[in-house]
Coordinates of C-alpha atoms in Angstrom, one line a residue:
Chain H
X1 CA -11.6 -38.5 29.2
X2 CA -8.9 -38.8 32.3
X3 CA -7.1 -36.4 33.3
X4 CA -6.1 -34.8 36.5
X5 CA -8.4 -31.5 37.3
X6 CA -6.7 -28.3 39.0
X7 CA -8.0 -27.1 42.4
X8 CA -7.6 -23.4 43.1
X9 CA -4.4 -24.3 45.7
X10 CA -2.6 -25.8 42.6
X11 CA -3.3 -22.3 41.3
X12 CA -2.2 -20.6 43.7
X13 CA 1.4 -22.2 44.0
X14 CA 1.4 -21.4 40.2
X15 CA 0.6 -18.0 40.6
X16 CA 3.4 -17.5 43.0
X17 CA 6.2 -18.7 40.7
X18 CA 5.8 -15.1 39.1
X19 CA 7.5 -14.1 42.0
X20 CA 10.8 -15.0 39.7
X21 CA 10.0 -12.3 37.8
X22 CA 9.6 -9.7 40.8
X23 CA 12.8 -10.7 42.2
X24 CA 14.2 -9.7 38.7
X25 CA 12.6 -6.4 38.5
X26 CA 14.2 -5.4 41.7
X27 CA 17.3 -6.7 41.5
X28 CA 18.3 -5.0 38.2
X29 CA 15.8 -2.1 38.8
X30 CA 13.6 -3.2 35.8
X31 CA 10.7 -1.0 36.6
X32 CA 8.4 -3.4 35.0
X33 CA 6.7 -5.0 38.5
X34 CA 3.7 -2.6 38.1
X35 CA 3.0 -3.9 34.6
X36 CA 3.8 -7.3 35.4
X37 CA 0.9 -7.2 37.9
X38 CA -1.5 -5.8 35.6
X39 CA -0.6 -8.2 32.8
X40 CA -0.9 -11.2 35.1
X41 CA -4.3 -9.7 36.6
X42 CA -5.6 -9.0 33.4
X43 CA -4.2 -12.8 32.0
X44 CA -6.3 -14.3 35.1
X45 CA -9.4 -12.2 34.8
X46 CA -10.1 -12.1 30.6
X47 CA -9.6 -16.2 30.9
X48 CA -12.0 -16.3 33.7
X49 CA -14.5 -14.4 31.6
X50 CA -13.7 -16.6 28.9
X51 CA -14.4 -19.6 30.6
X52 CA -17.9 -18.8 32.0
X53 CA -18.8 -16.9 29.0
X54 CA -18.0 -20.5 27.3
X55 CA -19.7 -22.4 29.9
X56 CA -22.7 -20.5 29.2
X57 CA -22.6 -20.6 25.5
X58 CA -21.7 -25.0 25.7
X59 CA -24.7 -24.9 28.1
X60 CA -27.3 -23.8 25.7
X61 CA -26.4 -25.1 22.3
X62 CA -28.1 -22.8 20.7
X63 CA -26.5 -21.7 17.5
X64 CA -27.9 -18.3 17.9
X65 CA -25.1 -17.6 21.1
X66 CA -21.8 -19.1 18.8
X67 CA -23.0 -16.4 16.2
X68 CA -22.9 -13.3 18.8
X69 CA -19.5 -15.0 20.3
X70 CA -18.0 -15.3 16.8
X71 CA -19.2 -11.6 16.0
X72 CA -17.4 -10.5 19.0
X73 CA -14.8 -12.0 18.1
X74 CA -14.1 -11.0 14.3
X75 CA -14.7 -7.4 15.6
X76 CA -11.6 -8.2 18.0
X77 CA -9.2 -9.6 15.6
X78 CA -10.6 -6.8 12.9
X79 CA -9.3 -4.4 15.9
X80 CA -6.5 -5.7 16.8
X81 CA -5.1 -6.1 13.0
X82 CA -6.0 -2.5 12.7
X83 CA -4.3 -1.9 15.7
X84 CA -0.9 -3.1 14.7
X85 CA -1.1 -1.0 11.6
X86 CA 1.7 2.2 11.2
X87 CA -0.5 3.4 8.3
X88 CA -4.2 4.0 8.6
X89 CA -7.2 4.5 6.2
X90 CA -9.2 7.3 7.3
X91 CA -13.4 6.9 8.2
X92 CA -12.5 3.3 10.2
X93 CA -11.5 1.5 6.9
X94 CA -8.5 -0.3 7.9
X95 CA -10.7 -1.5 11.0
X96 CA -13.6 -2.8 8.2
X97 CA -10.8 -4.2 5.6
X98 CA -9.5 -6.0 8.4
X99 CA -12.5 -7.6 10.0
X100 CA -14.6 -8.7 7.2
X101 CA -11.7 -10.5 5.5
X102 CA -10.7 -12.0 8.7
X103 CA -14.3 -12.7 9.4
X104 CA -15.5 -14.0 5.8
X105 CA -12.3 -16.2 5.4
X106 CA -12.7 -17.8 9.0
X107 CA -16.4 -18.6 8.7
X108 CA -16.0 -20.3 4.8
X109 CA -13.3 -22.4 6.0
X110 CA -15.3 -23.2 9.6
X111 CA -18.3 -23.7 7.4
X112 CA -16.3 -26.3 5.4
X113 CA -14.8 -27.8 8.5
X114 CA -17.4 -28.5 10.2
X115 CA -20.0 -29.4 7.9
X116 CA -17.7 -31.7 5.0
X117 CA -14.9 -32.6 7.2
X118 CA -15.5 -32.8 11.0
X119 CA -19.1 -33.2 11.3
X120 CA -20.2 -32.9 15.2
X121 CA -23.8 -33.9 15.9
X122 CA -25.1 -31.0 15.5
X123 CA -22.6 -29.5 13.2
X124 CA -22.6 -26.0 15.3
X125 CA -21.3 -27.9 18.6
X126 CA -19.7 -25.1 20.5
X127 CA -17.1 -27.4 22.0
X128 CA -15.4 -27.8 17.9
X129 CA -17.0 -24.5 16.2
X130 CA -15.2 -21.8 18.9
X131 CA -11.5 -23.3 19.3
X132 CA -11.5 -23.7 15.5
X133 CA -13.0 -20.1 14.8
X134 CA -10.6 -18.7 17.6
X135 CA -7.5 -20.2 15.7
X136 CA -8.6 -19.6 12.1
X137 CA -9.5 -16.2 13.6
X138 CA -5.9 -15.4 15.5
X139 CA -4.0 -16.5 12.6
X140 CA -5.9 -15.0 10.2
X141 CA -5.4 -11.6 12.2
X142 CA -1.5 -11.8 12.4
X143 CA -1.4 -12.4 8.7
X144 CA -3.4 -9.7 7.9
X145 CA -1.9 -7.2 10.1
X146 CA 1.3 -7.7 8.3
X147 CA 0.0 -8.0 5.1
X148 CA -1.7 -4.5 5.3
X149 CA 1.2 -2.7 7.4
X150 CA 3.6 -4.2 4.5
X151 CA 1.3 -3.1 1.8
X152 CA 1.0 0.5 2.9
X153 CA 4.7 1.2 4.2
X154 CA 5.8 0.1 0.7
X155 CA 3.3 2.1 -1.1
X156 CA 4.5 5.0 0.6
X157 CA 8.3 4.3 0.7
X158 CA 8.0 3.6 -3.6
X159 CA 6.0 6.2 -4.2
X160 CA 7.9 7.5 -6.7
X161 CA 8.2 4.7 -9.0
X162 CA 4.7 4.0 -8.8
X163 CA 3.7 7.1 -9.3
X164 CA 6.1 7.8 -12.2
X165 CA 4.5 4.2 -13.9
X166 CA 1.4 6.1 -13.5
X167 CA 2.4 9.1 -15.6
X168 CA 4.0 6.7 -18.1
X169 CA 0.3 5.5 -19.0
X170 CA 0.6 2.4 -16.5
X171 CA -2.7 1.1 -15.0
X172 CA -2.6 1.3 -11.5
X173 CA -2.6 -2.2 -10.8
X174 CA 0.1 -2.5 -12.9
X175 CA 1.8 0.0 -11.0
X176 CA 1.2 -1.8 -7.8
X177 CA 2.2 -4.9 -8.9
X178 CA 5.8 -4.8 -7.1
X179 CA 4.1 -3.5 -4.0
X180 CA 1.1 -6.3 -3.8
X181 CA 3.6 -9.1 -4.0
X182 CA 5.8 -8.2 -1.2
X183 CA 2.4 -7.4 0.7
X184 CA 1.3 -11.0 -0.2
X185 CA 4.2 -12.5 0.5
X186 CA 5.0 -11.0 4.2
X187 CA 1.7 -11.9 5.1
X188 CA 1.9 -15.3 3.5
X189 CA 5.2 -16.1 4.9
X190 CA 4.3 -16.9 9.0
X191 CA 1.9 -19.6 7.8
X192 CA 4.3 -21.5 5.7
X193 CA 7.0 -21.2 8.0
X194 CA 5.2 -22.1 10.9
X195 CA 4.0 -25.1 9.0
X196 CA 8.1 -26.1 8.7
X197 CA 8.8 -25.8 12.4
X198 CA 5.3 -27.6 14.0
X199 CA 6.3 -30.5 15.8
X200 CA 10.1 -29.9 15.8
X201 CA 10.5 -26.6 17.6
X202 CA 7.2 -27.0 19.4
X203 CA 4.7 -28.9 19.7
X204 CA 1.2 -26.9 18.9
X205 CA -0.6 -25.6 21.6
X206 CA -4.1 -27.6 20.8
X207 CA -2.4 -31.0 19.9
X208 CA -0.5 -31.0 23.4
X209 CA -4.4 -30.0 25.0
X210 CA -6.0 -33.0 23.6
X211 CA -2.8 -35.7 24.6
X212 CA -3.5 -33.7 28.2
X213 CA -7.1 -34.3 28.1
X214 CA -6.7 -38.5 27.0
X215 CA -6.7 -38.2 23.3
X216 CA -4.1 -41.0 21.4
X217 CA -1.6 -39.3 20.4
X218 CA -1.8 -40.1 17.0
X219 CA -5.5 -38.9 17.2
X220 CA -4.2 -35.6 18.4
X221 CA -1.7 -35.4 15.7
X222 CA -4.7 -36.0 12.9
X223 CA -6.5 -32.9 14.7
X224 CA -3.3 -30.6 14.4
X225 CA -2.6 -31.6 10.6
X226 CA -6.5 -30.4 10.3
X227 CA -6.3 -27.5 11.7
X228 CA -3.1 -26.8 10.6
X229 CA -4.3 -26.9 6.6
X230 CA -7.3 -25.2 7.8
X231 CA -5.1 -22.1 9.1
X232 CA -3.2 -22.1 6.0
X233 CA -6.5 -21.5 3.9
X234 CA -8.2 -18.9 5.6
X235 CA -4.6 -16.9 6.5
X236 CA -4.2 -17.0 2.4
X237 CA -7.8 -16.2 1.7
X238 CA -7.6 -13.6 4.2
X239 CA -4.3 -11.9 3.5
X240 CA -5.4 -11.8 -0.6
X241 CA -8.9 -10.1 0.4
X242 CA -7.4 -7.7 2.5
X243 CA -4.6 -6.4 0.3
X244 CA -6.8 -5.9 -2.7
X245 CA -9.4 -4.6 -0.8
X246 CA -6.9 -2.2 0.2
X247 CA -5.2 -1.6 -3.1
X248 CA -8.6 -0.5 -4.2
X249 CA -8.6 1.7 -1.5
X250 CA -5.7 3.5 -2.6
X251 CA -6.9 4.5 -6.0
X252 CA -10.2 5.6 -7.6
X253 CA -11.7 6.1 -10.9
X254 CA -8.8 7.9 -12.4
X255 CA -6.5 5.2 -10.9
X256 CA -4.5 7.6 -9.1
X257 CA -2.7 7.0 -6.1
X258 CA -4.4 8.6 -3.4
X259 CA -1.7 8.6 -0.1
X260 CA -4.6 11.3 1.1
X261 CA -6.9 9.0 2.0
X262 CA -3.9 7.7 5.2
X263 CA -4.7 9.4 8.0
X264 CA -2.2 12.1 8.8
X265 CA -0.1 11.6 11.9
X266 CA -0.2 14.0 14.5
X267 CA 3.4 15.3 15.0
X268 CA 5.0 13.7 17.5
X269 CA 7.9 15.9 18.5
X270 CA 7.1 17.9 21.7
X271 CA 7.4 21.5 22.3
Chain S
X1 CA -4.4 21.9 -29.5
X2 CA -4.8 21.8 -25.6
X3 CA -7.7 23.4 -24.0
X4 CA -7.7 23.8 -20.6
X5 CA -10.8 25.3 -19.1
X6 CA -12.4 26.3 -15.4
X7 CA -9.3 24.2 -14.1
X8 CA -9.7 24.3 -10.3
X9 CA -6.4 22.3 -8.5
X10 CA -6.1 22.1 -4.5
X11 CA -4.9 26.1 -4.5
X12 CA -6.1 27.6 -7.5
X13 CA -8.3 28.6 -9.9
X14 CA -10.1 28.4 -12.1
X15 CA -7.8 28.3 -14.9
X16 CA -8.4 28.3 -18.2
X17 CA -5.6 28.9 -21.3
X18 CA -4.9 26.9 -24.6
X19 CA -2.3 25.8 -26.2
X20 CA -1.6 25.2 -30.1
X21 CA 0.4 22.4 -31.7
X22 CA 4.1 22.9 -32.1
X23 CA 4.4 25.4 -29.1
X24 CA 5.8 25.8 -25.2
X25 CA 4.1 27.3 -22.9
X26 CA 5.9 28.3 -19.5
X27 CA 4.3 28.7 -16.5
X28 CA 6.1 30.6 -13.8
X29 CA 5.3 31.7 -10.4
X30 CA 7.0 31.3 -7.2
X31 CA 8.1 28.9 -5.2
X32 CA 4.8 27.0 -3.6
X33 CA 2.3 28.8 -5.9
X34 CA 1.1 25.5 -7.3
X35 CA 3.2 25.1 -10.6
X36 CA 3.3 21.7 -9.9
X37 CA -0.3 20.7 -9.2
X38 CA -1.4 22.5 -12.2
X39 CA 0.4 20.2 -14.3
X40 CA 0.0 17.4 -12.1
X41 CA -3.6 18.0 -12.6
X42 CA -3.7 18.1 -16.5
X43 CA -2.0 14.8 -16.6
X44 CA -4.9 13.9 -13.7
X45 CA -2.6 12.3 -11.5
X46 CA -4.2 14.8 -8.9
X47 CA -7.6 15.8 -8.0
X48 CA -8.8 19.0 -10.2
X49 CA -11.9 19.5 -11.4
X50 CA -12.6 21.5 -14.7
X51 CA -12.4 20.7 -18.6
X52 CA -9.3 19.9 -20.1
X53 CA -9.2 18.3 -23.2
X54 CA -6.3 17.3 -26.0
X55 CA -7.3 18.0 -29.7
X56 CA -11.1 18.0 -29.1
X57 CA -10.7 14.7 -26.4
X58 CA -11.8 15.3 -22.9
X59 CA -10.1 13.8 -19.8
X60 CA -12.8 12.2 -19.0
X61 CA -14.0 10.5 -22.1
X62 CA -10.8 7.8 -21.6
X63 CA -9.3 6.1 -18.4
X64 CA -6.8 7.9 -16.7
X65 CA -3.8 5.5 -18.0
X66 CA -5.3 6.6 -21.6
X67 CA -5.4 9.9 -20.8
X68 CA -1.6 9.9 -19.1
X69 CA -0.2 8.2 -22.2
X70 CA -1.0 10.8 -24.1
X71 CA -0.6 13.9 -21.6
X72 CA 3.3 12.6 -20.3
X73 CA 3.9 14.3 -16.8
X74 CA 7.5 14.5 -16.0
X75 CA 8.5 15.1 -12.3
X76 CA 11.8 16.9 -11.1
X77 CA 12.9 13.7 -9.6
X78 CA 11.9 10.1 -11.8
X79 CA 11.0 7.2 -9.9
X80 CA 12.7 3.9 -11.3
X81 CA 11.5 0.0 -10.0
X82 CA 14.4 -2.0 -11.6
X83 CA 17.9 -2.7 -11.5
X84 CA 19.6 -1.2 -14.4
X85 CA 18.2 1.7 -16.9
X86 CA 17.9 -1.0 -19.6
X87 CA 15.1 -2.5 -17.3
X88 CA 13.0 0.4 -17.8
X89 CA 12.7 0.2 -21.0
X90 CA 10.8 -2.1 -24.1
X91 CA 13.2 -4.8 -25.2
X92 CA 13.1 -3.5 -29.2
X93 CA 14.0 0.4 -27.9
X94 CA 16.8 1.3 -29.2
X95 CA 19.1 3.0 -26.1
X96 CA 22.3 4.2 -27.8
X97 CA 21.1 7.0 -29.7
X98 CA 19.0 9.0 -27.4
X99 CA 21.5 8.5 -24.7
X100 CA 23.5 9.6 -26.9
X101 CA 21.6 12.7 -27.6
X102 CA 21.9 13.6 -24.0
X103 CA 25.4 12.9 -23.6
X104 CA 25.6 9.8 -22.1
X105 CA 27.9 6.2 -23.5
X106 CA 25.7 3.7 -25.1
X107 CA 27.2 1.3 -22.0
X108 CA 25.0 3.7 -20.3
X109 CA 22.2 1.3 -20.6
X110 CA 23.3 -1.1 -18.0
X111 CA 24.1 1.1 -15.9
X112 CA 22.7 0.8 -12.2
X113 CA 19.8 2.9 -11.2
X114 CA 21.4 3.1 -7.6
X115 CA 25.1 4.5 -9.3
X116 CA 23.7 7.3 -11.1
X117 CA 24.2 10.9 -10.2
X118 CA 20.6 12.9 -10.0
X119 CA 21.4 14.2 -13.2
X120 CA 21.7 11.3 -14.8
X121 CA 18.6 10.0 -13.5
X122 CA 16.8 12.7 -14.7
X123 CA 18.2 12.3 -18.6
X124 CA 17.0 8.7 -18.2
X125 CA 14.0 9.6 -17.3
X126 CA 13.1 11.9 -20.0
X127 CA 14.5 9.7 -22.6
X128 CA 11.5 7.3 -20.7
X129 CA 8.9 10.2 -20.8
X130 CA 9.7 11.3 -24.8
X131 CA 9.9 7.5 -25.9
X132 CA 6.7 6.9 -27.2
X133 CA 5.8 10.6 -28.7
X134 CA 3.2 12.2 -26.5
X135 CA 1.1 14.7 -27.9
X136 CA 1.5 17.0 -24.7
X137 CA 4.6 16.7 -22.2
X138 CA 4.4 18.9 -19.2
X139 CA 8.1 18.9 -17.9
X140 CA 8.1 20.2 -14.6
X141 CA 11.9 21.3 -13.6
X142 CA 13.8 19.0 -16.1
X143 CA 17.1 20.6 -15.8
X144 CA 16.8 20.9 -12.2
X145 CA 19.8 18.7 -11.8
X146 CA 21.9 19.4 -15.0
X147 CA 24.9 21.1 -15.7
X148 CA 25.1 23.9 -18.4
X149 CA 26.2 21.2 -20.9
X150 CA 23.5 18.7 -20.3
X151 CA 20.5 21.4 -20.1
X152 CA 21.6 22.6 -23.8
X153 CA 21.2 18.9 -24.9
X154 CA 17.9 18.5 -23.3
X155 CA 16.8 21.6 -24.4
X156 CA 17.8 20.7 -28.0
X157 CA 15.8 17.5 -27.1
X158 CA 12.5 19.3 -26.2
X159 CA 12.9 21.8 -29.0
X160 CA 12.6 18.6 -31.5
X161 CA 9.7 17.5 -29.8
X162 CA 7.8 20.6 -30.3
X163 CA 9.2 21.2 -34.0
X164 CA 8.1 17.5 -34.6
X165 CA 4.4 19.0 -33.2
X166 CA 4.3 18.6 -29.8
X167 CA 3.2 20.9 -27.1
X168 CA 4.9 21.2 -24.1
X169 CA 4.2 22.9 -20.7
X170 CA 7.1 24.3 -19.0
X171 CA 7.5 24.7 -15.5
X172 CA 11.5 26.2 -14.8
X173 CA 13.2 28.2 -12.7
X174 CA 16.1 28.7 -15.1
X175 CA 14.8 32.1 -16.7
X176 CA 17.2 31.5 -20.0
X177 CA 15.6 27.9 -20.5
X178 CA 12.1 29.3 -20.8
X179 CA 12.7 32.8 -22.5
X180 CA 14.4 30.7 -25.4
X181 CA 11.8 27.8 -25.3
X182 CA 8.4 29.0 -24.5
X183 CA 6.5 30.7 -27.3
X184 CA 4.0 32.3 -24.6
X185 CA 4.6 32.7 -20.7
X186 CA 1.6 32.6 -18.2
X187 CA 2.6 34.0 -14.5
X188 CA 0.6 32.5 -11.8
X189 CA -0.6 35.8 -9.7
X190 CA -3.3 36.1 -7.3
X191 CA -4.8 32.7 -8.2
X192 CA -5.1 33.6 -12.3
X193 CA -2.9 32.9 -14.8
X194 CA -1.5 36.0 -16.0
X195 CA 0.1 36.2 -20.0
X196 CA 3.4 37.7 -19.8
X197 CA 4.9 39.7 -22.6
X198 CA 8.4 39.6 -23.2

């Protein structure tokens, strides 16, 4: 592989382009320098970690590390999906519906990708197990988060017509049928849409890091069609495990609807 | 016959009281005393624990859809998931006469949901509720809306039902609608259900 490597003065005269955006905060009083120097520090510091944490990890492969790195990880995207959620399952359910779909979706199709389509010698190569598991995972995690937030804003915005189905003798999946779909559907859409856009509106970030690092182009491109029908998988998987997990959630054995078990905001308005 | 017995909803109880075949029986109480969860809870679309069973079969012997297509809860304000009023119902129910019966123009039928007045909604909906002949209907407010006119149809509407042999449970704030309806009147007061005698 060729390509040029970056010594810490190329950094440096990077780093100091941000200055743009310091200018702008003070000439139109923006307020936003001290958060633009903790996003920048924090950018900086969690890649550093990143990068020795995967140095140490690419130095020992042992499968044993990739498994407490991946845990890590689902247990981040599980968090950050719960996170970005208006509505939220009381006793840490919306954090567990979140992470093991995320988490059981990304390992089958990582599972799959590396063992029947990629195969690395050995097939748990760091350097192809953790970029893939990181994008499954990321995607994954934004589909889920709206899939979820959909799913539980329109159960509580309809309500009424579900719960008048219910008093009609409806079953409660029945019910929820209106409510599921456009849960599905929001969280289905990015995927697909994304998938339109790739290579017209931007080219995807890993393709463009393998044609930096040497790869042929059209090598590169074979990579991103992979991973791209890869992301598409697990976001669907995940997205329909999540919902109906959650649907679940939202009844019991009576097939009622159960709004109680949301936790109940703490009013907002002050004094 | 309805047997409702050690009934115990999120604020009261527990209740017990029975109710024959071919009779109304109103519950009154004030406002916030729980009118509604008590018959929320006999149609089991809220937590309650206790027996309640409908001629000799308990709640808990069938699924809850089972159990609400029998025991029909109808709400003050009806929920609706389609387009037009036709939508919400089977494609062989006959529309015209029973919106008729409530004084509303066959056309009625394709009406929009999102055009009707709150009245109108709610003769819809109980034309929905009554459709397939539940043995118990517990209508909680259903003239809330209506004017005189209207709550004398609807009123002629639930008398049938319980001449035909249904039971109903009556939750109403209009004092005229229940004295002519019910044939027995329970007051909520101090957590028991009192019989009033008129």
């Amino acid at each position: 592989m060729n390509y040029v490597t970056l010594g810490w003065i190329d950094l440096a005269i990077a780093a100091s382009l941000i200055f743009i955006h310091g200018v702008a905060s003070i000439l139109f009083h923006l307020g936003i320098g001290r958060q633009l120097v903790i996003s920048a520090t924090r950018m900086c510091l969690q890649l550093g970690i990143t990068g020795l944490v995967l140095r140490f990890v690419f130095s020992q492969n042992n499968p044993l590390w990739l498994l407490v790195l991946g845990t890590f990880m689902v247990m981040f995207a599980g968090y950050e999906a719960a996170s970005r959620q208006q509505n939220r399952f009381t006793g840490k359910w919306t954090f567990s519906i979140a992470a093991s779909s995320i988490g059981l979706a990304a390992s089958i199709i990582l599972l799959l990708a590396l063992m029947v389509i990629v195969k690395p010698e050995p097939w748990y190569t760091p350097r192809y197990a953790l970029p893939f598991f990181g994008m499954l995972l990321g995607n994954a995690m934004t589909g889920v988060a709206l899939g979820l937030d959909t799913l539980t804003r329109t159960v509580k915005s309809e309500r009424l017509a579900i719960e008048t189905k219910l008093a009609l003798g409806h079953t409660f999946n029945d019910a929820m049928r209106q409510t599921v779909r456009s849960a599905l559907r929001t969280g289905l859409m990015p995927t697909i849409n994304a998938m339109a856009a790739t290579g017209l509106v931007s080219l995807p970030g890993m393709m463009t890091g393998q044609i930096l690092a040497g790869t042929k182009p059209v090598e590169a491109v074979k990579y991103q069609i992979l991973i791209t029908f890869l992301i598409a998988a697990t976001t669907a998987a995940a997205v329909i495990m999540a919902v109906l997990i959650a649907r679940y959630r939202l009844s019991d054995n009576r097939q009622r609807l159960r709004l109680d078990r949301f936790v109940v905001k703490q009013d907002k308005t002050r004094g | 016959m309805l047997n409702v017995s050690e009934l115990t909803t999120r604020n009261l109880g527990p209740l017990s009281f029975t109710a024959e075949k071919g009779t109304c029986v109103a519950i009154t109480g004030p406002s916030g005393s729980g009118k509604t969860l008590i018959l929320r809870s006999i149609a089991d679309l809220d937590q309650s624990s206790g027996d309640i069973s409908l001629d000799n079969k308990n709640r808990f012997d069938c699924t809850g859809p089972q159990w609400r297509s029998m025991v029909r809860y109808l709400a003050p304000e009806a929920g609706f998931w389609n387009e037009r009023i036709r939508d919400h119902f089977p494609d062989n129910f006959d529309l015209s006469g029973p919106l008729e019966q409530l004084g509303l123009p066959p056309e009625a039928s394709h009406w929009e949901i999102s055009r009707l007045s709150s009245g109108e909604r709610q003769r819809v909906a109980l034309i929905r509720g009554l459709m397939d002949n539940p043995c118990l209907i517990l209508a909680d407010e259903p003239t809330s809306a209506l004017d005189h006119d209207s709550t004398i149809l609807v009123e002629k509407l639930l008398a049938d039902q319980i001449a035909s042999g249904s039971i109903v449970i009556l939750v109403s704030h209009d004092r005229d609608l229940t004295d002519r309806l019910a044939t027995r009147q329970l007051q909520i007061s101090q957590n028991q259900l009192i019989e009033v005698h008129t």
